[in-house]
Short mmCIF file of C-alpha atoms in Angstrom, two decimals:
data_model
loop_
_atom_site.label_atom_id
_atom_site.label_comp_id
_atom_site.label_asym_id
_atom_site.label_seq_id
_atom_site.Cartn_x
_atom_site.Cartn_y
_atom_site.Cartn_z
CA UNK A 638 241.60 179.42 203.09
CA UNK A 639 242.81 182.16 204.46
CA UNK A 640 246.64 182.13 204.99
CA UNK A 641 248.35 184.28 207.25
CA UNK A 642 251.59 184.88 207.96
CA UNK A 643 252.42 187.75 211.15
CA UNK A 644 255.83 189.25 212.09
CA UNK A 645 256.12 191.02 215.20
CA UNK A 646 258.67 193.29 216.47
CA UNK A 647 259.50 191.67 220.50
CA UNK A 648 261.80 194.33 221.51
CA UNK A 649 259.22 197.06 221.30
CA UNK A 650 257.93 198.18 224.66
CA UNK A 651 254.04 197.39 223.24
CA UNK A 652 254.75 194.85 220.69
CA UNK A 653 253.74 195.73 217.28
CA UNK A 654 252.31 192.70 214.23
CA UNK A 655 252.45 193.46 210.63
CA UNK A 656 250.35 190.54 208.77
CA UNK A 657 250.99 189.53 205.40
CA UNK A 658 247.65 187.16 203.71
CA UNK A 659 246.98 184.89 201.09
CA UNK A 660 243.04 183.50 199.71
CA UNK A 661 243.40 180.08 198.24
CA UNK A 662 242.73 176.34 198.15
CA UNK A 663 243.17 174.85 202.16
CA UNK A 664 247.50 173.94 202.75
CA UNK A 665 247.98 170.99 204.46
CA UNK A 666 252.02 171.88 204.45
CA UNK A 667 254.35 175.24 204.77
CA UNK A 668 257.93 175.53 204.79
CA UNK A 669 259.60 177.90 206.41
CA UNK A 670 263.37 179.57 204.60
CA UNK A 671 265.66 182.07 205.66
CA UNK A 672 263.50 184.81 203.97
CA UNK A 673 260.02 183.49 203.22
CA UNK A 674 256.86 181.21 204.43
CA UNK A 675 256.09 178.92 201.48
CA UNK A 676 252.71 177.35 201.56
CA UNK A 677 251.20 174.50 198.80
CA UNK A 678 247.84 174.23 198.62
CA UNK A 679 245.86 171.42 196.23
CA UNK A 680 243.11 171.71 194.85
CA UNK A 681 242.09 167.69 195.17
CA UNK A 682 240.81 166.12 192.01
CA UNK A 683 238.32 163.47 191.78
CA UNK A 684 239.78 161.98 188.97
CA UNK A 685 242.13 159.34 190.53
CA UNK A 686 243.77 159.55 186.76
CA UNK A 687 244.97 163.54 187.26
CA UNK A 688 247.67 164.43 189.47
CA UNK A 689 246.10 167.15 191.53
CA UNK A 690 246.28 170.69 190.43
CA UNK A 691 248.13 172.31 193.08
CA UNK A 692 250.05 176.17 192.94
CA UNK A 693 252.37 177.59 195.69
CA UNK A 694 252.60 180.86 197.52
CA UNK A 695 255.35 182.36 198.80
CA UNK A 696 255.13 184.89 201.48
CA UNK A 697 258.34 186.56 202.09
CA UNK A 698 259.00 187.54 205.97
CA UNK A 699 260.51 191.14 205.15
CA UNK A 700 256.69 192.28 204.58
CA UNK A 701 257.34 192.37 200.57
CA UNK A 702 253.99 190.89 198.32
CA UNK A 703 253.11 187.90 198.50
CA UNK A 704 253.93 185.67 195.22
CA UNK A 705 252.88 182.62 193.58
CA UNK A 706 253.36 179.73 191.13
CA UNK A 707 250.67 177.22 189.59
CA UNK A 708 251.88 173.20 190.26
CA UNK A 709 251.19 170.03 190.36
CA UNK A 710 250.79 167.12 192.80
CA UNK A 711 251.63 167.43 196.94
CA UNK A 712 254.54 167.11 199.26
CA UNK A 713 255.35 164.81 201.74
CA UNK A 714 255.82 167.08 204.41
CA UNK A 715 257.66 170.36 204.64
CA UNK A 716 260.86 168.29 205.23
CA UNK A 717 259.70 167.77 201.06
CA UNK A 718 261.35 171.22 200.81
CA UNK A 719 264.29 173.10 200.06
CA UNK A 720 265.45 176.59 199.12
CA UNK A 721 268.89 176.68 197.98
CA UNK A 722 271.92 179.57 197.37
CA UNK A 723 271.32 179.18 194.22
CA UNK A 724 267.56 181.08 193.94
CA UNK A 725 265.73 177.92 193.44
CA UNK A 726 262.96 176.21 195.70
CA UNK A 727 263.10 172.47 195.44
CA UNK A 728 260.00 170.12 196.36
CA UNK A 729 259.86 166.27 196.41
CA UNK A 730 256.05 166.32 194.99
CA UNK A 731 253.53 163.19 194.94
CA UNK A 732 250.90 162.47 191.81
CA UNK A 733 248.30 162.34 194.72
CA UNK A 734 249.61 163.40 197.90
CA UNK A 735 247.81 164.04 200.92
CA UNK A 736 249.67 166.46 202.73
CA UNK A 737 251.20 165.94 206.24
CA UNK A 738 247.64 166.29 207.70
CA UNK A 739 246.90 163.88 210.29
CA UNK A 740 248.02 160.60 209.26
CA UNK A 741 247.46 161.32 205.77
CA UNK A 742 251.56 161.19 204.91
CA UNK A 743 251.31 157.88 205.71
CA UNK A 744 249.07 157.35 203.09
CA UNK A 745 250.02 156.16 198.79
CA UNK A 746 250.90 159.08 196.80
CA UNK A 747 251.83 157.45 193.50
CA UNK A 748 254.03 158.45 191.19
CA UNK A 749 257.03 160.93 192.43
CA UNK A 750 258.93 163.74 191.17
CA UNK A 751 261.14 166.47 192.41
CA UNK A 752 260.22 170.50 191.42
CA UNK A 753 263.06 172.73 190.70
CA UNK A 754 262.02 176.43 190.05
CA UNK A 755 263.55 180.20 189.95
CA UNK A 756 262.04 182.25 192.87
CA UNK A 757 262.20 184.81 190.22
CA UNK A 758 259.48 182.42 188.13
CA UNK A 759 257.07 183.17 190.81
CA UNK A 760 254.65 185.43 190.07
CA UNK A 761 250.51 186.79 190.40
CA UNK A 762 249.58 182.68 190.39
CA UNK A 763 248.64 182.67 186.48
CA UNK A 764 252.23 181.00 185.68
CA UNK A 765 252.51 177.17 185.84
CA UNK A 766 255.55 175.50 186.75
CA UNK A 767 256.94 173.77 183.15
CA UNK A 768 256.98 169.96 182.77
CA UNK A 769 260.90 170.49 182.32
CA UNK A 770 261.22 171.53 185.66
CA UNK A 771 259.77 168.20 187.17
CA UNK A 772 262.02 165.18 187.37
CA UNK A 773 260.73 161.48 187.62
CA UNK A 774 261.65 160.06 190.38
CA UNK A 775 261.18 155.85 191.28
CA UNK A 776 257.96 155.95 193.39
CA UNK A 777 259.51 154.54 196.61
CA UNK A 778 256.15 152.06 197.94
CA UNK A 779 252.80 152.02 199.52
CA UNK A 780 254.40 152.73 203.00
CA UNK A 781 254.94 155.58 205.04
CA UNK A 782 257.36 158.02 202.86
CA UNK A 783 260.47 159.57 204.69
CA UNK A 784 262.48 162.83 202.79
CA UNK A 785 265.28 165.17 203.72
CA UNK A 786 267.30 167.37 201.50
CA UNK A 787 271.07 167.45 203.43
CA UNK A 788 273.93 168.97 201.55
CA UNK A 789 273.41 168.57 198.43
CA UNK A 790 271.33 165.87 198.09
CA UNK A 791 267.62 164.58 198.20
CA UNK A 792 267.27 161.36 200.11
CA UNK A 793 264.03 159.81 200.71
CA UNK A 794 262.59 156.01 201.40
CA UNK A 795 260.05 154.29 203.17
CA UNK A 796 259.01 151.62 205.63
CA UNK A 797 256.41 148.86 206.31
CA UNK A 798 254.20 149.77 208.58
CA UNK A 799 255.50 147.44 211.16
CA UNK A 800 253.34 149.07 213.83
CA UNK A 801 250.19 148.27 211.52
CA UNK A 802 251.43 144.59 209.96
CA UNK A 803 253.65 142.69 211.87
CA UNK A 804 253.93 140.30 209.05
CA UNK A 805 256.08 143.12 207.37
CA UNK A 806 258.46 143.39 209.96
CA UNK A 807 260.76 141.75 207.62
CA UNK A 808 260.58 143.44 204.50
CA UNK A 809 262.19 146.29 203.00
CA UNK A 810 262.18 148.82 200.79
CA UNK A 811 265.04 150.94 198.47
CA UNK A 812 266.57 153.95 199.60
CA UNK A 813 267.40 156.55 196.48
CA UNK A 814 269.52 159.54 196.82
CA UNK A 815 269.91 162.15 194.00
CA UNK A 816 271.91 165.15 193.79
CA UNK A 817 269.47 167.51 193.14
CA UNK A 818 270.80 170.28 191.27
CA UNK A 819 273.04 168.57 189.28
CA UNK A 820 271.28 166.34 186.01
CA UNK A 821 272.92 162.71 187.15
CA UNK A 822 270.72 159.48 187.73
CA UNK A 823 268.98 158.76 190.72
CA UNK A 824 270.70 156.21 192.86
CA UNK A 825 269.50 153.37 194.23
CA UNK A 826 270.34 151.59 197.99
CA UNK A 827 269.97 148.77 200.06
CA UNK A 828 270.30 149.04 202.93
CA UNK A 829 269.48 145.85 204.40
CA UNK A 830 266.07 147.43 206.14
CA UNK A 831 262.53 150.10 206.11
CA UNK A 832 263.48 154.15 206.02
CA UNK A 833 262.01 155.02 209.08
CA UNK A 834 264.07 158.09 210.06
CA UNK A 835 266.77 159.83 207.63
CA UNK A 836 268.15 162.29 209.62
CA UNK A 837 271.83 164.59 208.50
CA UNK A 838 275.01 163.92 210.59
CA UNK A 839 276.87 166.76 209.26
CA UNK A 840 277.19 166.74 205.39
CA UNK A 841 276.34 162.74 205.34
CA UNK A 842 273.22 160.99 206.68
CA UNK A 843 271.73 158.31 208.82
CA UNK A 844 269.28 156.02 208.31
CA UNK A 845 266.79 154.48 210.78
CA UNK A 846 264.94 151.70 210.50
CA UNK A 847 263.06 148.11 211.86
CA UNK A 848 264.59 144.76 210.65
CA UNK A 849 262.38 141.74 212.44
CA UNK A 850 262.70 142.93 215.59
CA UNK A 851 265.32 145.27 215.72
CA UNK A 852 266.51 148.73 214.90
CA UNK A 853 269.49 149.82 212.26
CA UNK A 854 271.45 152.97 212.00
CA UNK A 855 272.66 152.98 208.30
CA UNK A 856 275.59 155.49 208.29
CA UNK A 857 275.26 157.00 204.30
CA UNK A 858 278.32 158.61 202.58
CA UNK A 859 276.82 161.55 200.25
CA UNK A 860 279.75 162.60 198.34
CA UNK A 861 280.33 164.54 195.07
CA UNK A 862 279.00 161.61 192.77
CA UNK A 863 278.01 158.79 194.61
CA UNK A 864 276.16 157.97 198.13
CA UNK A 865 277.25 155.00 199.80
CA UNK A 866 276.67 153.09 202.66
CA UNK A 867 279.26 152.66 205.26
CA UNK A 868 278.70 150.75 208.17
CA UNK A 869 275.55 149.88 210.41
CA UNK A 870 274.73 149.11 213.88
CA UNK A 871 272.28 147.04 215.08
CA UNK A 872 270.25 147.44 218.60
CA UNK A 873 268.95 144.13 219.49
CA UNK A 874 265.06 143.77 220.24
CA UNK A 875 264.63 147.76 219.66
CA UNK A 876 261.76 149.92 218.03
CA UNK A 877 262.43 153.86 217.63
CA UNK A 878 260.41 155.39 220.74
CA UNK A 879 259.77 158.73 218.77
CA UNK A 880 259.02 159.40 215.12
CA UNK A 881 258.52 162.84 215.27
CA UNK A 882 262.22 164.84 213.95
CA UNK A 883 262.36 166.65 217.37
CA UNK A 884 263.45 162.86 219.33
CA UNK A 885 266.75 162.57 217.24
CA UNK A 886 269.76 165.25 217.53
CA UNK A 887 272.98 164.54 216.59
CA UNK A 888 276.26 166.59 218.13
CA UNK A 889 278.36 167.69 215.64
CA UNK A 890 282.41 167.44 217.72
CA UNK A 891 284.03 168.42 214.13
CA UNK A 892 283.99 167.40 210.53
CA UNK A 893 284.62 163.68 211.46
CA UNK A 894 283.00 162.75 213.99
CA UNK A 895 279.99 163.00 216.55
CA UNK A 896 277.38 161.41 219.06
CA UNK A 897 273.56 160.43 217.86
CA UNK A 898 270.93 160.35 220.23
CA UNK A 899 267.39 158.70 219.50
CA UNK A 900 264.76 157.44 222.21
CA UNK A 901 264.53 153.83 221.57
CA UNK A 902 261.79 151.17 223.58
CA UNK A 903 261.85 147.68 223.39
CA UNK A 904 260.72 146.03 220.09
CA UNK A 905 257.92 143.27 222.26
CA UNK A 906 255.59 146.27 221.21
CA UNK A 907 256.52 147.28 217.95
CA UNK A 908 254.07 145.99 215.73
CA UNK A 909 251.14 148.27 217.47
CA UNK A 910 250.59 152.14 218.34
CA UNK A 911 250.59 151.31 221.66
CA UNK A 912 254.39 150.61 222.40
CA UNK A 913 253.95 154.93 222.70
CA UNK A 914 251.86 154.58 225.40
CA UNK A 915 252.72 152.48 227.87
CA UNK A 916 256.45 151.28 227.66
CA UNK A 917 259.18 153.82 229.67
CA UNK A 918 261.60 154.97 227.28
CA UNK A 919 265.41 155.00 227.07
CA UNK A 920 267.99 157.83 225.15
CA UNK A 921 270.22 155.90 223.01
CA UNK A 922 273.12 157.46 222.40
CA UNK A 923 276.04 156.50 219.21
CA UNK A 924 279.49 157.55 218.16
CA UNK A 925 279.84 158.34 215.05
CA UNK A 926 283.48 158.59 213.70
CA UNK A 927 284.10 158.84 210.04
CA UNK A 928 280.59 157.24 209.28
CA UNK A 929 281.59 154.26 211.51
CA UNK A 930 278.99 153.95 214.29
CA UNK A 931 279.49 152.58 218.11
CA UNK A 932 277.32 152.12 221.10
CA UNK A 933 278.21 154.50 224.45
CA UNK A 934 275.73 153.54 225.85
CA UNK A 935 271.88 154.28 227.79
CA UNK A 936 270.08 156.70 229.62
CA UNK A 937 267.48 155.02 231.12
CA UNK A 938 263.62 156.23 233.15
CA UNK A 939 262.86 154.77 236.51
CA UNK A 940 259.89 152.75 235.03
CA UNK A 941 259.25 151.47 239.14
CA UNK A 942 258.96 155.78 239.11
CA UNK A 943 256.76 156.40 237.17
CA UNK A 944 253.32 158.49 237.52
CA UNK A 945 250.11 158.65 236.13
CA UNK A 946 248.89 162.47 236.57
CA UNK A 947 246.04 161.89 233.74
CA UNK A 948 248.75 164.50 231.79
CA UNK A 949 247.61 167.70 233.71
CA UNK A 950 251.84 168.64 233.94
CA UNK A 951 252.83 166.44 231.15
CA UNK A 952 252.51 163.09 229.71
CA UNK A 953 253.56 160.38 227.09
CA UNK A 954 250.80 161.37 224.79
CA UNK A 955 251.20 162.04 220.63
CA UNK A 956 254.70 164.04 221.49
CA UNK A 957 255.99 161.50 223.06
CA UNK A 958 257.94 162.03 225.96
CA UNK A 959 261.89 160.92 225.83
CA UNK A 960 264.60 163.16 223.80
CA UNK A 961 267.93 163.95 223.97
CA UNK A 962 269.55 167.31 224.95
CA UNK A 963 273.02 168.49 224.48
CA UNK A 964 273.57 171.80 225.89
CA UNK A 965 277.51 172.67 225.32
CA UNK A 966 279.31 170.34 226.33
CA UNK A 967 276.92 168.60 228.68
CA UNK A 968 274.42 165.36 228.25
CA UNK A 969 271.03 164.78 228.62
CA UNK A 970 268.10 162.88 228.15
CA UNK A 971 264.59 164.16 228.95
CA UNK A 972 262.11 160.71 229.76
CA UNK A 973 259.19 161.58 231.07
CA UNK A 974 259.22 163.71 234.63
CA UNK A 975 262.72 162.93 234.76
CA UNK A 976 265.43 165.10 233.43
CA UNK A 977 269.16 162.43 233.53
CA UNK A 978 272.61 163.71 232.86
CA UNK A 979 274.87 162.10 231.20
CA UNK A 980 278.80 162.07 231.46
CA UNK A 981 280.84 160.84 228.81
CA UNK A 982 284.07 158.80 229.61
CA UNK A 983 285.49 157.69 226.14
CA UNK A 984 283.44 156.14 224.21
CA UNK A 985 281.17 155.03 227.17
CA UNK A 986 278.17 157.22 228.34
CA UNK A 987 277.37 156.75 231.98
CA UNK A 988 274.64 158.46 234.25
CA UNK A 989 276.00 161.46 236.37
CA UNK A 990 272.48 162.74 237.94
CA UNK A 991 269.10 162.53 237.30
CA UNK A 992 266.37 165.14 238.88
CA UNK A 993 262.49 163.58 239.03
CA UNK A 994 259.84 166.46 238.52
CA UNK A 995 257.04 163.87 238.69
CA UNK A 996 253.58 165.69 240.79
CA UNK A 997 254.16 164.30 244.43
CA UNK A 998 250.35 162.09 243.80
CA UNK A 999 248.56 161.13 240.70
CA UNK A 1000 245.14 162.36 239.83
CA UNK A 1001 243.11 160.36 238.96
CA UNK A 1002 241.91 160.44 235.01
CA UNK A 1003 238.56 160.85 234.52
CA UNK A 1004 236.73 158.51 231.86
#
């Protein structure tokens, strides 16, 4: 594969672009830092006893020559990377990860480790990261793994496939946290539910996941030495309405409080992928005060006015149709063809007004 980064000057009357490219194995995961694009490429070995042979390319955004470093294993997804201020690249890798192509980030991936290498160790690709650069970690299990670098911490965990196998709805694996640059041991945290989503709330974290038919939000304090479970909010009979990163938003009001927004749907279809396709979502808002989460309310779509236009203008597809939007002091919820504005009234959020931009006439779907 030819991996190419193009830099274009959009301020010129005639747009000019400059490209840098590297030729190597296919790459399923890439990460953009403040100054570089990192492309992780993997040569898949048919011997299941051996970890995949890989290399990570660094393509600078200033047009400088690309560089590379040979590695082992594969990251889960782009959230498995962090270029830190100390000049290191940190990557959560697994022995048999398959990158984030369609459904591949959700398969069994084998032993896990934290790779931490200096950027100055990148060269012409002939050198390999030494064994000492890998810190062995506990395996998160066979379920879908979520991971996120937040502050000085790497937090990761997994959740049973509720939408694949409803019999796993009550099971929950452990959550893991490690200060990636400190040399401190890995910590295990029993949060009582699966980790379907790991997000930052300022310098701390919120873990979202299901247990039975309910959706749990657990706040996690990431301190100088320990990661500590602080509070749990439970939304009864609910599931996430959007699993991708763009479905979640946190508006920090100061260091100690803010507002969480996340699309949700009823749990009736939480064991089927169809939940994304035939249910109208709502956006749930929670207040964070010193890591104690409380319900503010939700903004709902008007299901009776939903229009199926065959995805001509928009649709509930793989990319979802609901998300919270914060603009200055204003709060919105995008719900299909409706944009609903909320009003924050103390510890509550209430609907203020809405705009409906649905097509006036439904377009028949051709089969």
